[in-house]
N, CA, C and O atoms as a DFTB+ gen file, in Angstrom:
464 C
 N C O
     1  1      35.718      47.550      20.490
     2  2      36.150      46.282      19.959
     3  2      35.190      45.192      20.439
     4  3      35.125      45.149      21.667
     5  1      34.398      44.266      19.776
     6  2      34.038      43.656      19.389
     7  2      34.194      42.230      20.201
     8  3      34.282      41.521      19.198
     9  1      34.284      41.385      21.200
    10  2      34.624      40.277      21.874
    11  2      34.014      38.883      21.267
    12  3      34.411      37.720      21.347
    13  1      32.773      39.542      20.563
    14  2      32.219      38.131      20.204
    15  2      32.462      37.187      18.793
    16  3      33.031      37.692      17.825
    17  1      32.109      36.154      18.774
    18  2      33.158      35.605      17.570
    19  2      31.661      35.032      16.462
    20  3      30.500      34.678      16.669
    21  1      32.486      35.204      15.359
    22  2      30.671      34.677      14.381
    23  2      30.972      33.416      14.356
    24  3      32.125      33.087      14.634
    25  1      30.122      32.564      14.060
    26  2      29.754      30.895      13.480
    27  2      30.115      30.862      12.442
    28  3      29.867      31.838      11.734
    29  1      30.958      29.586      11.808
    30  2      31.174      29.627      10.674
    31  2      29.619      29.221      10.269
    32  3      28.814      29.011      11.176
    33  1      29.237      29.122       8.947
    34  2      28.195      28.582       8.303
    35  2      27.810      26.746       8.473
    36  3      26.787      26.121       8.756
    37  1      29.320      26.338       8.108
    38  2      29.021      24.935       8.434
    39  2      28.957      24.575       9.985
    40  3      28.749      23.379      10.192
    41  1      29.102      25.415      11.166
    42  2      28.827      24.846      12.249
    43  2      27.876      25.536      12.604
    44  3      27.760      25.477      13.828
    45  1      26.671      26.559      11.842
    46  2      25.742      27.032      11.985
    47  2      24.567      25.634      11.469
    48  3      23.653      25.276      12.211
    49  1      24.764      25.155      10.439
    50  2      24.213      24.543       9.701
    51  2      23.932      23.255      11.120
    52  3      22.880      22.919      11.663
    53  1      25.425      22.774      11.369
    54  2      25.226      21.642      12.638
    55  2      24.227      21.974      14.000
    56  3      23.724      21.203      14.818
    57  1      24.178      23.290      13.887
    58  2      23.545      23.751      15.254
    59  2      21.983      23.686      14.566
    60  3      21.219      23.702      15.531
    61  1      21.267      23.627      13.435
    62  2      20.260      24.633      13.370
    63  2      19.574      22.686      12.936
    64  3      18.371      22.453      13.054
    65  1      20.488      21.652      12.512
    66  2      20.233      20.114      12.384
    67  2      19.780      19.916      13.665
    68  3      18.625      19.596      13.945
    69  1      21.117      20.192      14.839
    70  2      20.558      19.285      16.034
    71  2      19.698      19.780      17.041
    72  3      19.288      19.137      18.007
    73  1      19.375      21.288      16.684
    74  2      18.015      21.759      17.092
    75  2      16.406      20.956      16.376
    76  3      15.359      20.561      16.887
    77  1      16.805      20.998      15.341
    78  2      15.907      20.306      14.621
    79  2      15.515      19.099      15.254
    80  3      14.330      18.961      15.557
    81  1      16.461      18.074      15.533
    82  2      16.266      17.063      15.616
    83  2      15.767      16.965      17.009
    84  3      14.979      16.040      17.202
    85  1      16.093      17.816      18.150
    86  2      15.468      18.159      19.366
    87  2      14.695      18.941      19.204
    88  3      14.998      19.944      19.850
    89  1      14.137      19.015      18.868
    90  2      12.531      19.838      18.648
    91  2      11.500      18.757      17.769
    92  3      10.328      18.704      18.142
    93  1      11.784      18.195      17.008
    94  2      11.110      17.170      16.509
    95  2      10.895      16.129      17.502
    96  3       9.787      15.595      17.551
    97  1      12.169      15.642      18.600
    98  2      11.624      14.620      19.375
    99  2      10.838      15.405      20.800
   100  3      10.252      14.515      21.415
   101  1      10.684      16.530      21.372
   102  2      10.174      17.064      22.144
   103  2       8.458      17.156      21.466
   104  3       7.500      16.755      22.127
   105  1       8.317      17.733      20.105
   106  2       7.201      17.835      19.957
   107  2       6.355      15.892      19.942
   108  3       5.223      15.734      20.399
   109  1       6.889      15.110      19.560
   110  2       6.441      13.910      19.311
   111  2       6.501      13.116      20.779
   112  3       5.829      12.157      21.160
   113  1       7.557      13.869      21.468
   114  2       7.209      13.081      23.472
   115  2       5.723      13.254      23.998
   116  3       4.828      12.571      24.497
   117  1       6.016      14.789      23.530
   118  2       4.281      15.636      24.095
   119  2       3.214      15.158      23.741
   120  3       2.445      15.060      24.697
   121  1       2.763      14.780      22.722
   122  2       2.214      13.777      22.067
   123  2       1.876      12.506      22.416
   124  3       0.763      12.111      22.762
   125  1       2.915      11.861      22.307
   126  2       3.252      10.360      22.715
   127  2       3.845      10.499      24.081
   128  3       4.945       9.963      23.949
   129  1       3.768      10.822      25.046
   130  2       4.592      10.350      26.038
   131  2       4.739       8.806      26.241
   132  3       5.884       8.354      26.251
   133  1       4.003       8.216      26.354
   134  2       4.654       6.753      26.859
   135  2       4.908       5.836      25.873
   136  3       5.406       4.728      26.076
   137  1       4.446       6.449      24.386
   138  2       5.152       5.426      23.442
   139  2       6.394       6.125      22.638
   140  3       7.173       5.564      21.868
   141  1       6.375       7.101      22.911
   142  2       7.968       7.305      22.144
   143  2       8.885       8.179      22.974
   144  3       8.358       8.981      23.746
   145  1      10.118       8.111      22.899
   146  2      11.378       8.823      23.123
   147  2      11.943       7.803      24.473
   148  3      12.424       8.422      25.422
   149  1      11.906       6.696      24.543
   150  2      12.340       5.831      25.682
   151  2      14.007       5.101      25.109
   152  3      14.260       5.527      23.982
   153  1      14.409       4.752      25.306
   154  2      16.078       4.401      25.191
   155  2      15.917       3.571      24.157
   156  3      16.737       3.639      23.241
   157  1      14.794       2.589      24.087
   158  2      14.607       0.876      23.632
   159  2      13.917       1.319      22.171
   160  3      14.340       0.966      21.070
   161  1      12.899       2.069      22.387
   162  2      12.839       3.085      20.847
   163  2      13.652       3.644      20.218
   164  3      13.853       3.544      19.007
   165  1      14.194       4.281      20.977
   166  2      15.290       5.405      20.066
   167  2      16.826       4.500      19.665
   168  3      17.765       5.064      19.104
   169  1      16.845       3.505      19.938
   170  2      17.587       2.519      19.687
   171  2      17.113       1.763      18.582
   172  3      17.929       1.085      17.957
   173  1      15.920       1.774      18.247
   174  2      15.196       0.826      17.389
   175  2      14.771       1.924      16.059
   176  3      14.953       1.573      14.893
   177  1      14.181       3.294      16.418
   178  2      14.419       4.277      15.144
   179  2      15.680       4.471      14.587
   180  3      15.715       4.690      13.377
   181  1      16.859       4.432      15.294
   182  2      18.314       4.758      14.883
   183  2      18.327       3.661      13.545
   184  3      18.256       3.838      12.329
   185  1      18.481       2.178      14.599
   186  2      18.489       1.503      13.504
   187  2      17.642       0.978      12.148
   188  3      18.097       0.191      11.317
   189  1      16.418       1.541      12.116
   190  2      15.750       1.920      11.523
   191  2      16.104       2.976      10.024
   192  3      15.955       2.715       8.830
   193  1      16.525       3.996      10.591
   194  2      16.739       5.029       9.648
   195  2      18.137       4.901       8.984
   196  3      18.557       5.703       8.150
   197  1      18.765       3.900       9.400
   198  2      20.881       3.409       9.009
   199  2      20.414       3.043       7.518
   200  3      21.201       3.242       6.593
   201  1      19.160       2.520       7.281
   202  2      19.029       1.658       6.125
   203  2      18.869       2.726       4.995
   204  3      19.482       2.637       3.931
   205  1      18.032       3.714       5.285
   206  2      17.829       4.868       4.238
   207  2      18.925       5.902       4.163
   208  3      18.981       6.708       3.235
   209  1      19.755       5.868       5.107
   210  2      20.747       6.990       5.192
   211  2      21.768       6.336       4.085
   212  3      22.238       7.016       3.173
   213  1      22.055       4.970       4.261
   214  2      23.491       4.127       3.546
   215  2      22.777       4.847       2.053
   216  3      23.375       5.803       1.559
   217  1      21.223       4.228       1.249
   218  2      21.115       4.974       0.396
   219  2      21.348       6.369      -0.193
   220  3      21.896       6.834      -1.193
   221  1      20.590       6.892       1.031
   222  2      20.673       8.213       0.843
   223  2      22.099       8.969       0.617
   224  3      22.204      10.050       0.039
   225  1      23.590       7.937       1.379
   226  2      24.857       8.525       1.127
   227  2      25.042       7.966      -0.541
   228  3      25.370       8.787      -1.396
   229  1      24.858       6.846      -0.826
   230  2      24.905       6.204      -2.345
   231  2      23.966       7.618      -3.126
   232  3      24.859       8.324      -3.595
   233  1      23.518       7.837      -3.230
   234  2      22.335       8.460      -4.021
   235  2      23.144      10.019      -3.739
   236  3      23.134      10.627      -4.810
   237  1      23.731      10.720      -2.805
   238  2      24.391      12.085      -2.892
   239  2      25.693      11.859      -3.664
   240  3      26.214      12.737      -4.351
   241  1      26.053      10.951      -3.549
   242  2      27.432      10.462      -4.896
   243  2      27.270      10.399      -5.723
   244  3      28.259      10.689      -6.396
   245  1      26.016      10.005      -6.547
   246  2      25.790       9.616      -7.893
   247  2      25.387      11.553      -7.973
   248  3      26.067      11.951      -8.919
   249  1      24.855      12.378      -7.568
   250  2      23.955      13.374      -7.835
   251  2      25.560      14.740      -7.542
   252  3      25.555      15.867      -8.038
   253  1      26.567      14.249      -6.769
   254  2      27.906      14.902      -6.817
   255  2      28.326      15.341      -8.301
   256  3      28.422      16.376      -8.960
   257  1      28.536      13.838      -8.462
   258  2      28.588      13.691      -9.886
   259  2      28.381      13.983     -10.933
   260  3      29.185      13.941     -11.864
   261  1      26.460      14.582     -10.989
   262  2      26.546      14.842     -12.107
   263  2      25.251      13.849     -12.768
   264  3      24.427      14.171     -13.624
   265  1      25.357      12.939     -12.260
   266  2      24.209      11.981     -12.627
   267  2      22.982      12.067     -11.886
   268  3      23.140      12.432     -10.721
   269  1      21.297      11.729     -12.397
   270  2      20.431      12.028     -11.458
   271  2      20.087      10.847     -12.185
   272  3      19.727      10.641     -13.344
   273  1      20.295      10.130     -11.190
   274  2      19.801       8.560     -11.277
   275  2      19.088       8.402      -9.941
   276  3      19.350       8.559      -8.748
   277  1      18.041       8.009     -10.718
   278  2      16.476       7.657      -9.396
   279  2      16.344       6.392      -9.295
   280  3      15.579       5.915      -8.457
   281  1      16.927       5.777      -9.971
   282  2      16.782       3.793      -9.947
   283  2      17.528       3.537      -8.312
   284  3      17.073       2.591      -7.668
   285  1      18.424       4.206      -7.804
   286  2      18.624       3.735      -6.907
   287  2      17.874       3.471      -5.815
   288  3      17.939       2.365      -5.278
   289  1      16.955       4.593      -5.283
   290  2      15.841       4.325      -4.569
   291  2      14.901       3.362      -4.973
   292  3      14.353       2.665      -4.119
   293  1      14.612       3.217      -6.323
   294  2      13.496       2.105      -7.099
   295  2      14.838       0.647      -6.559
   296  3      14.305      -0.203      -5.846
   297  1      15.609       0.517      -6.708
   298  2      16.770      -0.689      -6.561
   299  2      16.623      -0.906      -5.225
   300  3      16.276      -2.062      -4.988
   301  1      16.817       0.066      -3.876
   302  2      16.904      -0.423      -2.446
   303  2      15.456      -1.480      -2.080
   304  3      15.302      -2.591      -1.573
   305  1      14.362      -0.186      -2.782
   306  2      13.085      -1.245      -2.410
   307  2      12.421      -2.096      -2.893
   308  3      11.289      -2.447      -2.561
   309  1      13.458      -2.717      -4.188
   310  2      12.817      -3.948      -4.706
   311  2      13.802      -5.311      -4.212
   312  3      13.546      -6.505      -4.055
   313  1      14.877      -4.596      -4.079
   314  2      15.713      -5.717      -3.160
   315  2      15.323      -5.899      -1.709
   316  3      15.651      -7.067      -1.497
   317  1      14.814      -5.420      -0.593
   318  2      14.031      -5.405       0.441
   319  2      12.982      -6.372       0.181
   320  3      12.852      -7.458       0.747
   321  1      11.994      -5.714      -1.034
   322  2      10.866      -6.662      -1.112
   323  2      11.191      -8.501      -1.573
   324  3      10.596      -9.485      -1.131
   325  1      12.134      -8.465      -2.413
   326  2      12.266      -9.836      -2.925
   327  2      13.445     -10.228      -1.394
   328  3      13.438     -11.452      -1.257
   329  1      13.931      -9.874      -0.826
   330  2      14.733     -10.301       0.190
   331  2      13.523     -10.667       0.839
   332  3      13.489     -11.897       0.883
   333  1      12.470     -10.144       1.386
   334  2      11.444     -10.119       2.019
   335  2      10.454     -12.003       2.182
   336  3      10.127     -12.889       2.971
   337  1      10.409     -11.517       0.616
   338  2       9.839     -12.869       0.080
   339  2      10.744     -13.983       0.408
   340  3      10.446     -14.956       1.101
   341  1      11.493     -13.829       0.038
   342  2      12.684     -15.063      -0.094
   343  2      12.331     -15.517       1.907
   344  3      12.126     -16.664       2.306
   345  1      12.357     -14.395       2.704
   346  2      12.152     -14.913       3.849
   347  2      11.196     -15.204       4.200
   348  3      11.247     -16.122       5.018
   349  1      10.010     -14.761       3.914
   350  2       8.930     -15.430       4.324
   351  2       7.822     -16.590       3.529
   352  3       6.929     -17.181       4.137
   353  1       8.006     -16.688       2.608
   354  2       7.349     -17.222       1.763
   355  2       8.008     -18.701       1.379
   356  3       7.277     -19.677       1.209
   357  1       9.683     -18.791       1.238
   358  2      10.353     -19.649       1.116
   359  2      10.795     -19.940       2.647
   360  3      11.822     -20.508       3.018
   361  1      10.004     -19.534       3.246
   362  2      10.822     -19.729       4.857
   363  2      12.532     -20.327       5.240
   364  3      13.015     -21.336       5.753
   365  1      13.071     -18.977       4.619
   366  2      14.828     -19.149       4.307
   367  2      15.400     -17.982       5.809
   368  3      16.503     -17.972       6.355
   369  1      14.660     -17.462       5.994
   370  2      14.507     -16.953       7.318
   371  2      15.556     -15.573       6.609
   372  3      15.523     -15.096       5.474
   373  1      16.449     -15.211       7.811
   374  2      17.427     -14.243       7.372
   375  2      18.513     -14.791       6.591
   376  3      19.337     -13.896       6.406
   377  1      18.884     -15.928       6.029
   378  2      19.667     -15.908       5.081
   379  2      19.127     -15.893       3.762
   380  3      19.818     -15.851       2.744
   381  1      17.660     -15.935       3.800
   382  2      17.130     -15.383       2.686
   383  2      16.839     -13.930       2.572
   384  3      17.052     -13.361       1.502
   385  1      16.603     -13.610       3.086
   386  2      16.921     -12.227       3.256
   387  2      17.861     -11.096       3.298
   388  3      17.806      -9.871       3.408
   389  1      19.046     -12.330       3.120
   390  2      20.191     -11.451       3.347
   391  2      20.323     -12.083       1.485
   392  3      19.889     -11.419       0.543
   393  1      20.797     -13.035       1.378
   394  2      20.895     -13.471      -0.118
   395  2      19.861     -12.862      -1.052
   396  3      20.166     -12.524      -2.196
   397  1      19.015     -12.766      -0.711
   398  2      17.542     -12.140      -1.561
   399  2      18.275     -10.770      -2.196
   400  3      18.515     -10.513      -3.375
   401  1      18.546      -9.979      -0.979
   402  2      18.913      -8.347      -1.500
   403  2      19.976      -8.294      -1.993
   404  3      20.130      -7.617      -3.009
   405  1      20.909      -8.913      -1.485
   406  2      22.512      -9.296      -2.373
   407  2      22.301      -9.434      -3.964
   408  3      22.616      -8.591      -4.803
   409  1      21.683     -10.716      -4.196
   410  2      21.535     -10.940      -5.175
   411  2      20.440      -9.893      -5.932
   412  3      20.886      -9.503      -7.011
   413  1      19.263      -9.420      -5.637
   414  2      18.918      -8.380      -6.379
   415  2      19.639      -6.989      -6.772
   416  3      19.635      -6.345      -7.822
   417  1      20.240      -6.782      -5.557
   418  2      20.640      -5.697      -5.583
   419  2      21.570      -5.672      -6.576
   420  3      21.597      -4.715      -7.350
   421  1      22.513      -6.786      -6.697
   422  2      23.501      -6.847      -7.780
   423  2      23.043      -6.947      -8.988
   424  3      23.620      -6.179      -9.758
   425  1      22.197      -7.618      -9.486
   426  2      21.472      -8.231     -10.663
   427  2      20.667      -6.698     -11.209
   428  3      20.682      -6.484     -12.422
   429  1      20.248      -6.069     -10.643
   430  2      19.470      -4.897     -10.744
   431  2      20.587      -3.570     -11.115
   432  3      20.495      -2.548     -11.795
   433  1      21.573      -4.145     -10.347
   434  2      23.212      -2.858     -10.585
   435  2      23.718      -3.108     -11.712
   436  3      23.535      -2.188     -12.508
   437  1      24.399      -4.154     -12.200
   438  2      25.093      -4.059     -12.991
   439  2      23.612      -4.308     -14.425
   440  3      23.853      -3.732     -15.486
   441  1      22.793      -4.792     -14.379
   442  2      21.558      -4.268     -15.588
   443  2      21.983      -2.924     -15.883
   444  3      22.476      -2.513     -16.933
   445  1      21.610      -1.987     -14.316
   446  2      22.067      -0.446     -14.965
   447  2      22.856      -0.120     -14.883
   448  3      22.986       1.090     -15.066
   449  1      23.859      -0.820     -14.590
   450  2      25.622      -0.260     -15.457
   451  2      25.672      -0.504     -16.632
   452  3      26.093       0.432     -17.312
   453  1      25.353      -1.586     -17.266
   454  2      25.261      -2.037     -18.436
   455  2      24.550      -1.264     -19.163
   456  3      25.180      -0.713     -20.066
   457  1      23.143      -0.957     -19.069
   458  2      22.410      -0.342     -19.706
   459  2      22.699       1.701     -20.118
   460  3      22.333       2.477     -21.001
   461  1      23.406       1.764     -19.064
   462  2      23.212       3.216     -19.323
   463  2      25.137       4.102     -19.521
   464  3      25.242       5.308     -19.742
């Protein structure tokens, strides 16, 4: 008889991610030792990568679905860029930047609700 127990698949899947993700930052320490893997970085990539993930969860809903709509990625980074502008160019600082993408982002959404 047998004592040992199998992995389900989905907590195989979690194990074989957060290996991944520790092995990716071990190979890039070795590398970089003194510019990457420090608390003040890895605090600053986290929040870094929140911005593509929120898409990236928008964009696995639409593709759940049934729909393969690519405007959304074309939509995150044209609202970034005109948020961008709005802050530096109109020197509106971060409330242009925050209004910039709001307003594109919406203006750009409901176009392709409308449209399609």
């Amino acid at each position: 008889m047998s004592t040992t127990k199998k992995i389900s698949g989905k907590a195989m899947g979690y194990l074989i991610l957060l290996g991944l993700v520790v092995l990716s930052w071990a190979i890039f320490k070795i590398l970089s030792p003194h510019n990457f893997g420090s608390f003040g970085n890895m605090l600053n990539y986290f929040q870094a990568s929140l911005i593509a993930t929120v898409g990236a969860v928008g964009f696995y809903f639409v593709m759940v679905m049934g729909m393969f709509d690519f405007s959304i990625g074309a939509n995150i980074m044209l609202s970034a860029i005109v948020g961008c502008v709005f802050a530096t160019r109109f020197n509106l600082g971060y409330f242009g930047l925050i209004v910039g993408c709001i307003l594109t982002g919406t203006i750009v959404g409901a176009l392709n609700g409308m449209f399609m």
